C-alpha cells in the first residue's frame, strides 16, 4: 500500500505537472508542497481529529467570513486559498488564450483531470465522466436509463435529496411503473437502516431500480451503502448512489460502496471551484444506460453518457489542486475531525430533555453534518423560528431542511476551519433554548 506521503506526492505531481499545455503547468507550487510537509503526520486520524494545533494550521489556508458562526457549510465548499489562487490564475489564462487553448489542449487536459478524479475515487478512468454537478450526472442516468417496464418499481427514501426524489417519481410515471417512497426512521443505528431497506425489498419484489443516498443532505446520516447495495444486487435491483454530500465529508473509495452508478460533485467537500461534478458507472453497467442523445461511441467509457458542452474550463483545471489539498489534510483525518465536531454538540444535545437529535444514533452512521429540532416542533414555521433564534440571539447560522417524513429539522454543518469555541457557542445556545422551554 502507498504511504500517505507517497499518495500526496502523486496528487501533487498530477496537480502541478499533469496538464498538457506549458502555459497552464505552473511547474512549481510551493504552497501545496509546503502544505504537504507542514501537515505530514504519522498520528492516527482519531488523534489528529483532536489535535487543535493541526486544525489551526489547516484553517490558515482559508479566509473565513466574519459576521457569524457559519454552521451551514453543506451548501457548497469554501475553496482553500491555494485552490482559489490557482482558479483565478487559470481563469486569467483561459481568458487570454481562449479558443487557441481550447481547440488545441483542452481535450488532453480534460482527460488528465478525469484521470486524477478516477484515481482519487479508486475507479478506472473509463468508469468516470466529468459533469458540472451531481444533478447533471443524476439527470443523465435517470433520463437515459433503459428497460423500465410498467410491472417494475423504483424506490427512493425521505432522506434522499428532494429533487432526486421528484425525478425518481417522474421516472416511474413516465413508464407507468410503481414509485415507492420509503420513510426511514428519523434516527437509528446501522442495523435499523439495513432492516428498513431489507423490509422494503421483501415487500416489493418488483423493484428494478433504487436511489440510495450515501450521506443525506437533511441531517448528515451516512447509510451503510455497501450492505444495502449488496442486498439489492442479490435481488437484481440496479443501484444509483448519491455521493453529492459524502465525497470528502466521509472517506471512501468506490469499492467500499459496491453500487452500479454514483453521482458526485467536487464543489462541496473536495473543495473545487463551483461547477464540477462526476458520474461513476461501474464497468459492465453501461449497456443499461443509453448514451447522451446522438452521442457517438459505444460502451467503452462513461463520458459519452453526458455532454457538458462549453463549461467553466478553469474550474475543471483547478480540480487536481483541490484534490491535492484534500489529500494533504488527509481524507480520513478530515472525516474524523468533522465527526468529532458533530459529536461535541450532539453529546450536549443528547442530555437536553427537549432536544431531538436526528440521523445517526451510532458512530457508523455519523458524519460531520448533523440535524436536530425541538421535540414535537416539526412544522416549517416552528423550525424556521428556531433557525431565526439561533441566528439573531446567538449569532449561529444554520439552515432548515423540510423533507424528512417525520417533519422539518435544522441542519448543522461545520467545516475544517470551524473552531471548538464556535461549536461550544452553538452547544450553549441549545442549552439556553432547552432551558427556556
Ligand atoms: C445529497 C445531495 N444530493 C445532490 C445534491 C445536488 O448537488 P449539485 O448541486 O452538485 O447538483 C446535493 C446538493 O446540495 C445534495 O446535498
Short mmCIF file of C-alpha atoms and ligand atoms in Angstrom, two decimals:
data_model
loop_
_atom_site.label_atom_id
_atom_site.label_comp_id
_atom_site.label_asym_id
_atom_site.label_seq_id
_atom_site.Cartn_x
_atom_site.Cartn_y
_atom_site.Cartn_z
CA UNK A 1 0.00 0.00 0.00
CA UNK A 2 1.20 3.52 -0.79
CA UNK A 3 2.15 5.62 2.23
CA UNK A 4 0.14 8.76 2.75
CA UNK A 5 3.16 10.88 1.82
CA UNK A 6 3.62 8.93 -1.45
CA UNK A 7 -0.08 9.39 -2.20
CA UNK A 8 0.20 13.11 -1.58
CA UNK A 9 3.17 13.38 -3.86
CA UNK A 10 1.24 11.54 -6.58
CA UNK A 11 -1.62 14.01 -6.43
CA UNK A 12 0.69 16.98 -6.08
CA UNK A 13 2.66 15.89 -9.12
CA UNK A 14 -0.55 15.43 -11.06
CA UNK A 15 -1.79 18.82 -10.00
CA UNK A 16 1.43 20.57 -10.91
CA UNK A 17 2.77 18.83 -13.96
CA UNK A 18 -0.16 16.88 -15.33
CA UNK A 19 -1.72 19.49 -17.57
CA UNK A 20 -0.54 19.34 -21.15
CA UNK A 21 -0.12 22.98 -22.09
CA UNK A 22 3.02 24.57 -20.72
CA UNK A 23 1.20 27.84 -20.05
CA UNK A 24 -1.03 26.05 -17.61
CA UNK A 25 1.50 23.93 -15.81
CA UNK A 26 2.88 26.25 -13.17
CA UNK A 27 5.74 23.76 -12.66
CA UNK A 28 6.27 24.55 -9.04
CA UNK A 29 3.61 25.14 -6.45
CA UNK A 30 5.33 26.00 -3.25
CA UNK A 31 2.07 26.40 -1.31
CA UNK A 32 0.84 22.85 -1.88
CA UNK A 33 4.32 21.38 -1.38
CA UNK A 34 4.71 23.39 1.81
CA UNK A 35 1.33 22.16 2.97
CA UNK A 36 2.20 18.53 2.29
CA UNK A 37 5.25 18.92 4.53
CA UNK A 38 3.54 21.07 7.15
CA UNK A 39 0.61 18.71 7.60
CA UNK A 40 2.55 15.47 7.41
CA UNK A 41 1.81 13.37 10.50
CA UNK A 42 2.06 9.76 11.49
CA UNK A 43 -0.62 10.09 14.18
CA UNK A 44 -3.89 8.16 13.83
CA UNK A 45 -6.90 10.03 12.37
CA UNK A 46 -8.55 9.83 15.81
CA UNK A 47 -5.56 11.58 17.38
CA UNK A 48 -5.29 14.12 14.53
CA UNK A 49 -9.02 14.91 14.90
CA UNK A 50 -8.36 16.17 18.44
CA UNK A 51 -5.09 17.99 17.68
CA UNK A 52 -6.06 21.67 17.77
CA UNK A 53 -2.65 22.85 16.53
CA UNK A 54 -3.11 20.73 13.38
CA UNK A 55 -6.52 22.28 12.58
CA UNK A 56 -5.20 25.71 13.40
CA UNK A 57 -2.57 25.20 10.69
CA UNK A 58 -5.25 23.95 8.26
CA UNK A 59 -7.52 26.91 8.98
CA UNK A 60 -4.82 29.37 7.91
CA UNK A 61 -5.40 28.16 4.36
CA UNK A 62 -8.96 29.53 4.38
CA UNK A 63 -10.39 33.05 4.54
CA UNK A 64 -13.29 32.89 6.95
CA UNK A 65 -16.32 35.15 6.81
CA UNK A 66 -16.51 37.37 9.85
CA UNK A 67 -20.15 38.13 10.51
CA UNK A 68 -21.46 34.96 12.02
CA UNK A 69 -20.64 31.47 13.22
CA UNK A 70 -21.38 29.74 9.96
CA UNK A 71 -22.60 26.19 10.56
CA UNK A 72 -24.13 25.96 7.08
CA UNK A 73 -21.12 24.58 5.21
CA UNK A 74 -23.14 21.91 3.40
CA UNK A 75 -24.43 24.12 0.57
CA UNK A 76 -21.08 24.22 -1.19
CA UNK A 77 -17.47 24.10 -0.01
CA UNK A 78 -15.13 27.00 0.55
CA UNK A 79 -12.07 26.75 -1.71
CA UNK A 80 -8.79 26.66 0.19
CA UNK A 81 -6.59 29.63 -0.70
CA UNK A 82 -4.14 27.67 -2.89
CA UNK A 83 -7.11 26.33 -4.88
CA UNK A 84 -8.67 29.78 -5.13
CA UNK A 85 -5.34 31.24 -6.32
CA UNK A 86 -4.98 28.53 -8.93
CA UNK A 87 -8.55 29.01 -10.12
CA UNK A 88 -8.02 32.75 -10.53
CA UNK A 89 -4.71 32.17 -12.36
CA UNK A 90 -6.33 29.62 -14.67
CA UNK A 91 -9.34 31.87 -15.31
CA UNK A 92 -6.99 34.66 -16.41
CA UNK A 93 -5.00 32.30 -18.64
CA UNK A 94 -8.12 30.89 -20.26
CA UNK A 95 -9.41 34.38 -20.89
CA UNK A 96 -6.08 35.25 -22.56
CA UNK A 97 -5.71 32.14 -24.69
CA UNK A 98 -9.35 31.36 -25.40
CA UNK A 99 -10.01 29.02 -28.36
CA UNK A 100 -6.28 28.72 -29.08
CA UNK A 101 -6.03 26.76 -25.84
CA UNK A 102 -9.42 25.07 -26.02
CA UNK A 103 -9.02 23.81 -29.57
CA UNK A 104 -5.51 22.50 -29.09
CA UNK A 105 -5.10 21.38 -25.49
CA UNK A 106 -8.41 21.18 -23.60
CA UNK A 107 -9.22 17.64 -24.63
CA UNK A 108 -5.89 16.26 -23.30
CA UNK A 109 -6.12 18.29 -20.10
CA UNK A 110 -9.73 17.22 -19.54
CA UNK A 111 -8.61 13.57 -19.77
CA UNK A 112 -5.83 14.29 -17.29
CA UNK A 113 -8.26 15.87 -14.82
CA UNK A 114 -10.57 12.87 -15.21
CA UNK A 115 -7.66 10.55 -14.53
CA UNK A 116 -6.99 12.42 -11.27
CA UNK A 117 -10.64 12.13 -10.21
CA UNK A 118 -10.73 8.41 -11.10
CA UNK A 119 -7.58 7.76 -9.13
CA UNK A 120 -8.91 9.64 -6.10
CA UNK A 121 -12.09 7.52 -6.21
CA UNK A 122 -10.23 4.26 -6.80
CA UNK A 123 -12.04 3.84 -10.14
CA UNK A 124 -10.91 3.12 -13.68
CA UNK A 125 -10.80 6.20 -15.87
CA UNK A 126 -13.39 4.71 -18.25
CA UNK A 127 -15.80 4.37 -15.35
CA UNK A 128 -15.80 8.15 -14.79
CA UNK A 129 -17.45 11.00 -16.67
CA UNK A 130 -16.89 14.58 -15.60
CA UNK A 131 -20.03 16.70 -15.36
CA UNK A 132 -20.94 20.13 -13.98
CA UNK A 133 -22.68 18.98 -10.82
CA UNK A 134 -24.27 15.94 -9.20
CA UNK A 135 -27.68 16.89 -10.58
CA UNK A 136 -26.42 16.74 -14.17
CA UNK A 137 -24.97 13.28 -13.50
CA UNK A 138 -28.26 12.13 -11.99
CA UNK A 139 -30.48 13.59 -14.72
CA UNK A 140 -28.50 11.79 -17.39
CA UNK A 141 -28.69 8.48 -15.56
CA UNK A 142 -32.42 8.77 -14.96
CA UNK A 143 -33.44 10.00 -18.39
CA UNK A 144 -31.20 7.54 -20.23
CA UNK A 145 -31.95 4.52 -18.01
CA UNK A 146 -33.20 1.68 -20.21
CA UNK A 147 -35.63 -1.08 -19.77
CA UNK A 148 -38.01 0.05 -17.05
CA UNK A 149 -41.37 -1.67 -17.66
CA UNK A 150 -44.76 -0.93 -16.21
CA UNK A 151 -44.65 -4.00 -13.95
CA UNK A 152 -41.44 -2.66 -12.35
CA UNK A 153 -41.00 -0.46 -9.30
CA UNK A 154 -38.44 2.19 -8.38
CA UNK A 155 -37.53 3.06 -4.79
CA UNK A 156 -36.32 6.16 -3.02
CA UNK A 157 -36.38 7.38 0.58
CA UNK A 158 -37.24 10.51 2.55
CA UNK A 159 -33.55 11.09 3.35
CA UNK A 160 -32.76 11.46 -0.37
CA UNK A 161 -32.15 14.84 -2.00
CA UNK A 162 -35.64 16.27 -2.67
CA UNK A 163 -35.26 16.96 -6.39
CA UNK A 164 -33.81 13.47 -6.89
CA UNK A 165 -36.89 12.03 -5.16
CA UNK A 166 -39.05 14.01 -7.57
CA UNK A 167 -37.07 12.71 -10.54
CA UNK A 168 -37.49 9.11 -9.35
CA UNK A 169 -41.25 9.72 -9.19
CA UNK A 170 -41.11 11.26 -12.68
CA UNK A 171 -39.27 8.19 -14.00
CA UNK A 172 -41.91 5.88 -12.53
CA UNK A 173 -44.70 8.00 -14.03
CA UNK A 174 -43.05 8.12 -17.46
CA UNK A 175 -43.02 4.30 -17.62
CA UNK A 176 -46.31 3.84 -15.74
CA UNK A 177 -44.23 1.91 -13.23
CA UNK A 178 -44.67 1.91 -9.47
CA UNK A 179 -42.88 4.60 -7.44
CA UNK A 180 -42.18 3.70 -3.81
CA UNK A 181 -41.18 6.31 -1.23
CA UNK A 182 -39.63 4.72 1.84
CA UNK A 183 -39.80 6.54 5.18
CA UNK A 184 -36.69 5.73 7.20
CA UNK A 185 -36.57 6.06 11.00
CA UNK A 186 -35.82 9.69 11.98
CA UNK A 187 -32.86 8.35 13.93
CA UNK A 188 -31.35 4.91 14.17
CA UNK A 189 -28.42 2.54 14.19
CA UNK A 190 -26.74 1.00 11.17
CA UNK A 191 -28.85 -2.15 11.63
CA UNK A 192 -32.10 -0.13 11.82
CA UNK A 193 -31.45 1.27 8.35
CA UNK A 194 -30.39 -2.08 6.90
CA UNK A 195 -33.61 -3.56 8.33
CA UNK A 196 -35.74 -0.81 6.79
CA UNK A 197 -34.31 -1.44 3.30
CA UNK A 198 -34.49 -5.23 3.76
CA UNK A 199 -38.20 -4.95 4.59
CA UNK A 200 -38.77 -2.72 1.52
CA UNK A 201 -37.02 -5.25 -0.75
CA UNK A 202 -39.17 -8.06 0.67
CA UNK A 203 -42.36 -6.06 0.36
CA UNK A 204 -41.68 -5.02 -3.25
CA UNK A 205 -40.26 -7.97 -5.21
CA UNK A 206 -40.80 -5.99 -8.45
CA UNK A 207 -38.09 -3.43 -7.61
CA UNK A 208 -35.86 -2.69 -10.58
CA UNK A 209 -34.02 0.48 -9.61
CA UNK A 210 -33.27 2.32 -6.39
CA UNK A 211 -31.74 5.58 -5.26
CA UNK A 212 -29.53 5.27 -2.21
CA UNK A 213 -28.03 8.38 -0.63
CA UNK A 214 -24.63 7.88 0.94
CA UNK A 215 -24.84 10.97 3.17
CA UNK A 216 -28.21 12.69 3.49
CA UNK A 217 -28.47 16.42 2.94
CA UNK A 218 -31.22 16.52 5.59
CA UNK A 219 -29.28 15.52 8.71
CA UNK A 220 -25.96 14.01 7.58
CA UNK A 221 -26.94 10.38 8.12
CA UNK A 222 -24.43 8.14 6.34
CA UNK A 223 -26.09 4.92 5.26
CA UNK A 224 -24.35 1.52 5.20
CA UNK A 225 -24.34 1.60 1.40
CA UNK A 226 -22.20 -1.49 0.92
CA UNK A 227 -24.53 -3.74 2.92
CA UNK A 228 -27.73 -2.32 1.43
CA UNK A 229 -26.35 -2.36 -2.13
CA UNK A 230 -25.19 -5.99 -1.75
CA UNK A 231 -28.69 -6.96 -0.67
CA UNK A 232 -30.21 -5.01 -3.57
CA UNK A 233 -27.82 -6.57 -6.07
CA UNK A 234 -28.69 -10.05 -4.80
CA UNK A 235 -32.28 -9.25 -5.82
CA UNK A 236 -31.29 -7.86 -9.23
CA UNK A 237 -32.01 -4.22 -8.31
CA UNK A 238 -29.93 -1.52 -10.01
CA UNK A 239 -28.46 0.94 -7.51
CA UNK A 240 -27.73 4.63 -8.04
CA UNK A 241 -25.81 6.11 -5.13
CA UNK A 242 -25.94 9.85 -4.42
CA UNK A 243 -22.48 10.82 -3.15
CA UNK A 244 -23.00 14.58 -3.55
CA UNK A 245 -22.61 15.18 0.19
CA UNK A 246 -20.39 12.25 1.03
CA UNK A 247 -17.23 12.51 -1.06
CA UNK A 248 -14.72 14.34 1.09
CA UNK A 249 -17.03 14.52 4.12
CA UNK A 250 -16.56 10.81 4.65
CA UNK A 251 -13.60 8.88 3.33
CA UNK A 252 -14.17 6.05 0.87
CA UNK A 253 -13.31 4.54 -2.50
CA UNK A 254 -15.76 3.08 -4.99
CA UNK A 255 -15.05 -0.49 -3.86
CA UNK A 256 -16.35 0.46 -0.42
CA UNK A 257 -19.81 1.08 -1.90
CA UNK A 258 -20.45 -1.73 -4.40
CA UNK A 259 -23.03 0.25 -6.42
CA UNK A 260 -23.75 0.32 -10.14
CA UNK A 261 -23.67 4.07 -10.55
CA UNK A 262 -22.83 7.05 -8.38
CA UNK A 263 -23.18 10.81 -8.74
CA UNK A 264 -20.82 13.38 -7.25
CA UNK A 265 -19.91 16.97 -7.16
CA UNK A 266 -16.46 18.20 -6.27
CA UNK A 267 -17.62 21.66 -5.19
CA UNK A 268 -18.77 20.59 -1.75
CA UNK A 269 -16.31 18.56 0.32
CA UNK A 270 -13.50 18.19 -2.22
CA UNK A 271 -13.29 21.99 -2.38
CA UNK A 272 -13.06 22.59 -6.13
CA UNK A 273 -14.48 25.74 -7.74
CA UNK A 274 -18.26 25.58 -8.22
CA UNK A 275 -19.32 23.77 -11.39
CA UNK A 276 -17.58 20.40 -11.29
CA UNK A 277 -19.33 17.05 -10.88
CA UNK A 278 -18.70 13.43 -11.75
CA UNK A 279 -20.59 10.33 -12.75
CA UNK A 280 -19.34 6.84 -11.89
CA UNK A 281 -20.57 3.91 -13.98
CA UNK A 282 -19.15 0.60 -12.88
CA UNK A 283 -17.51 -1.41 -15.67
CA UNK A 284 -20.11 -3.65 -17.30
CA UNK A 285 -23.10 -1.43 -16.50
CA UNK A 286 -23.04 0.98 -19.42
CA UNK A 287 -25.39 -1.00 -21.64
CA UNK A 288 -28.20 -0.33 -19.13
CA UNK A 289 -27.99 3.44 -19.74
CA UNK A 290 -28.14 4.91 -23.27
CA UNK A 291 -25.50 7.33 -24.49
CA UNK A 292 -26.46 11.01 -24.32
CA UNK A 293 -28.87 11.61 -27.27
CA UNK A 294 -26.92 11.35 -30.52
CA UNK A 295 -23.56 10.93 -28.81
CA UNK A 296 -21.11 8.70 -30.67
CA UNK A 297 -19.26 5.78 -29.15
CA UNK A 298 -20.33 2.57 -27.50
CA UNK A 299 -19.85 1.20 -24.05
CA UNK A 300 -16.12 1.76 -23.60
CA UNK A 301 -16.35 4.87 -21.47
CA UNK A 302 -18.88 6.63 -19.25
CA UNK A 303 -18.04 10.00 -20.79
CA UNK A 304 -20.46 9.62 -23.73
CA UNK A 305 -23.38 9.34 -21.25
CA UNK A 306 -23.13 13.11 -20.73
CA UNK A 307 -22.43 16.13 -22.89
CA UNK A 308 -21.11 19.02 -20.85
CA UNK A 309 -20.63 21.42 -23.78
CA UNK A 310 -18.98 24.79 -23.06
CA UNK A 311 -18.22 24.85 -19.36
CA UNK A 312 -16.00 26.61 -16.86
CA UNK A 313 -12.62 25.40 -18.17
CA UNK A 314 -10.70 26.87 -15.24
CA UNK A 315 -12.94 25.16 -12.68
CA UNK A 316 -12.14 21.74 -14.16
CA UNK A 317 -8.44 22.56 -14.49
CA UNK A 318 -8.27 23.54 -10.81
CA UNK A 319 -9.61 20.13 -9.71
CA UNK A 320 -6.18 18.44 -9.32
CA UNK A 321 -5.19 21.25 -6.94
CA UNK A 322 -8.35 20.76 -4.90
CA UNK A 323 -7.75 17.00 -4.72
CA UNK A 324 -4.10 17.54 -3.77
CA UNK A 325 -5.18 19.90 -0.99
CA UNK A 326 -7.80 17.42 0.24
CA UNK A 327 -5.23 14.62 0.44
CA UNK A 328 -2.69 16.93 2.05
CA UNK A 329 -5.11 17.23 5.00
CA UNK A 330 -5.94 13.54 4.66
CA UNK A 331 -9.37 12.13 3.76
CA UNK A 332 -9.72 10.17 6.99
CA UNK A 333 -8.27 12.99 9.13
CA UNK A 334 -10.87 15.37 7.73
CA UNK A 335 -13.75 12.90 8.14
CA UNK A 336 -12.73 12.16 11.74
CA UNK A 337 -12.30 15.84 12.62
CA UNK A 338 -15.75 16.70 11.29
CA UNK A 339 -17.31 13.73 13.12
CA UNK A 340 -15.57 14.91 16.28
CA UNK A 341 -17.05 18.41 15.84
CA UNK A 342 -20.52 16.91 15.41
CA UNK A 343 -20.12 14.70 18.48
CA UNK A 344 -19.09 17.75 20.53
CA UNK A 345 -22.54 19.38 20.19
CA UNK A 346 -24.54 16.15 19.83
CA UNK A 347 -23.18 14.87 23.18
CA UNK A 348 -24.57 18.04 24.81
CA UNK A 349 -27.86 17.93 22.88
CA UNK A 350 -28.46 14.31 23.90
CA UNK A 351 -28.52 15.37 27.56
CA UNK A 352 -31.21 18.02 26.95
CA UNK A 353 -34.79 16.83 27.57
CA UNK A 354 -36.42 19.00 24.88
CA UNK A 355 -33.97 18.49 22.02
CA UNK A 356 -34.19 15.68 19.47
CA UNK A 357 -31.05 14.73 17.54
CA UNK A 358 -31.76 13.21 14.13
CA UNK A 359 -30.00 10.78 11.84
CA UNK A 360 -27.16 8.61 13.09
CA UNK A 361 -27.57 7.09 16.53
CA UNK A 362 -24.14 5.46 16.31
CA UNK A 363 -20.67 6.36 15.04
CA UNK A 364 -21.08 4.12 11.98
CA UNK A 365 -23.80 6.33 10.53
CA UNK A 366 -22.43 9.69 11.56
CA UNK A 367 -20.66 12.33 9.50
CA UNK A 368 -19.67 15.89 10.35
CA UNK A 369 -23.14 17.04 9.31
CA UNK A 370 -25.96 16.72 11.83
CA UNK A 371 -29.60 17.57 12.41
CA UNK A 372 -31.83 18.42 15.35
CA UNK A 373 -35.11 20.07 16.37
CA UNK A 374 -37.14 20.82 19.46
CA UNK A 375 -39.14 17.71 20.33
CA UNK A 376 -42.65 17.91 18.90
CA UNK A 377 -41.94 21.08 16.89
CA UNK A 378 -41.69 19.75 13.35
CA UNK A 379 -43.59 22.22 11.18
CA UNK A 380 -41.82 24.58 8.82
CA UNK A 381 -42.84 27.76 10.74
CA UNK A 382 -41.73 26.23 14.06
CA UNK A 383 -38.33 25.12 12.76
CA UNK A 384 -37.80 28.37 10.83
CA UNK A 385 -38.45 30.28 14.06
CA UNK A 386 -35.79 28.18 15.78
CA UNK A 387 -33.32 28.86 12.95
CA UNK A 388 -34.01 32.60 13.29
CA UNK A 389 -33.48 32.47 17.07
CA UNK A 390 -30.12 30.75 16.60
CA UNK A 391 -29.11 33.38 14.09
CA UNK A 392 -30.42 36.51 15.82
CA UNK A 393 -29.96 35.68 19.51
CA UNK A 394 -26.83 33.55 19.36
CA UNK A 395 -25.10 34.53 16.10
CA UNK A 396 -25.14 30.98 14.74
CA UNK A 397 -26.13 30.47 11.11
CA UNK A 398 -27.79 27.16 10.15
CA UNK A 399 -30.43 26.04 7.64
CA UNK A 400 -33.90 24.46 7.81
CA UNK A 401 -34.43 21.18 5.94
CA UNK A 402 -38.00 20.17 5.20
CA UNK A 403 -38.09 16.75 3.61
CA UNK A 404 -37.88 14.08 6.29
CA UNK A 405 -41.11 12.12 6.65
CA UNK A 406 -41.04 12.95 10.38
CA UNK A 407 -41.03 16.72 9.73
CA UNK A 408 -38.62 19.64 9.47
CA UNK A 409 -35.28 19.99 11.20
CA UNK A 410 -32.24 22.21 11.43
CA UNK A 411 -29.10 21.06 9.67
CA UNK A 412 -25.79 21.84 11.33
CA UNK A 413 -22.59 21.65 9.29
CA UNK A 414 -19.12 22.71 10.45
CA UNK A 415 -16.01 22.76 8.25
CA UNK A 416 -12.34 22.01 8.84
CA UNK A 417 -11.77 25.63 9.89
CA UNK A 418 -14.63 25.65 12.43
CA UNK A 419 -13.21 26.09 15.95
CA UNK A 420 -14.16 24.24 19.12
CA UNK A 421 -15.17 27.63 20.59
CA UNK A 422 -17.70 28.08 17.76
CA UNK A 423 -19.16 24.62 18.36
CA UNK A 424 -19.34 25.36 22.08
CA UNK A 425 -21.20 28.64 21.44
CA UNK A 426 -23.74 26.64 19.46
CA UNK A 427 -23.99 23.93 22.16
CA UNK A 428 -24.56 26.65 24.79
CA UNK A 429 -27.30 28.12 22.62
CA UNK A 430 -29.00 24.71 22.69
CA UNK A 431 -28.71 24.59 26.49
CA UNK A 432 -30.32 28.04 26.73
CA UNK A 433 -33.09 27.19 24.27
CA UNK A 434 -33.82 23.94 26.10
CA UNK A 435 -33.89 25.66 29.50
CA UNK A 436 -36.41 28.25 28.32
CA UNK A 437 -38.94 25.61 27.18
C1 LIG B 1 -27.43 14.87 -1.08
C2 LIG B 1 -27.36 15.80 -2.25
N1 LIG B 1 -27.56 15.31 -3.48
C3 LIG B 1 -27.47 16.09 -4.57
C4 LIG B 1 -27.19 17.42 -4.48
C5 LIG B 1 -27.11 18.24 -5.73
O1 LIG B 1 -25.78 18.59 -5.95
P1 LIG B 1 -25.39 19.60 -7.13
O2 LIG B 1 -25.86 20.94 -6.68
O3 LIG B 1 -23.93 19.47 -7.26
O4 LIG B 1 -26.11 19.14 -8.32
C6 LIG B 1 -26.99 17.99 -3.23
C7 LIG B 1 -26.72 19.43 -3.10
O5 LIG B 1 -26.88 20.04 -2.06
C8 LIG B 1 -27.07 17.16 -2.08
O6 LIG B 1 -26.88 17.65 -0.85
#
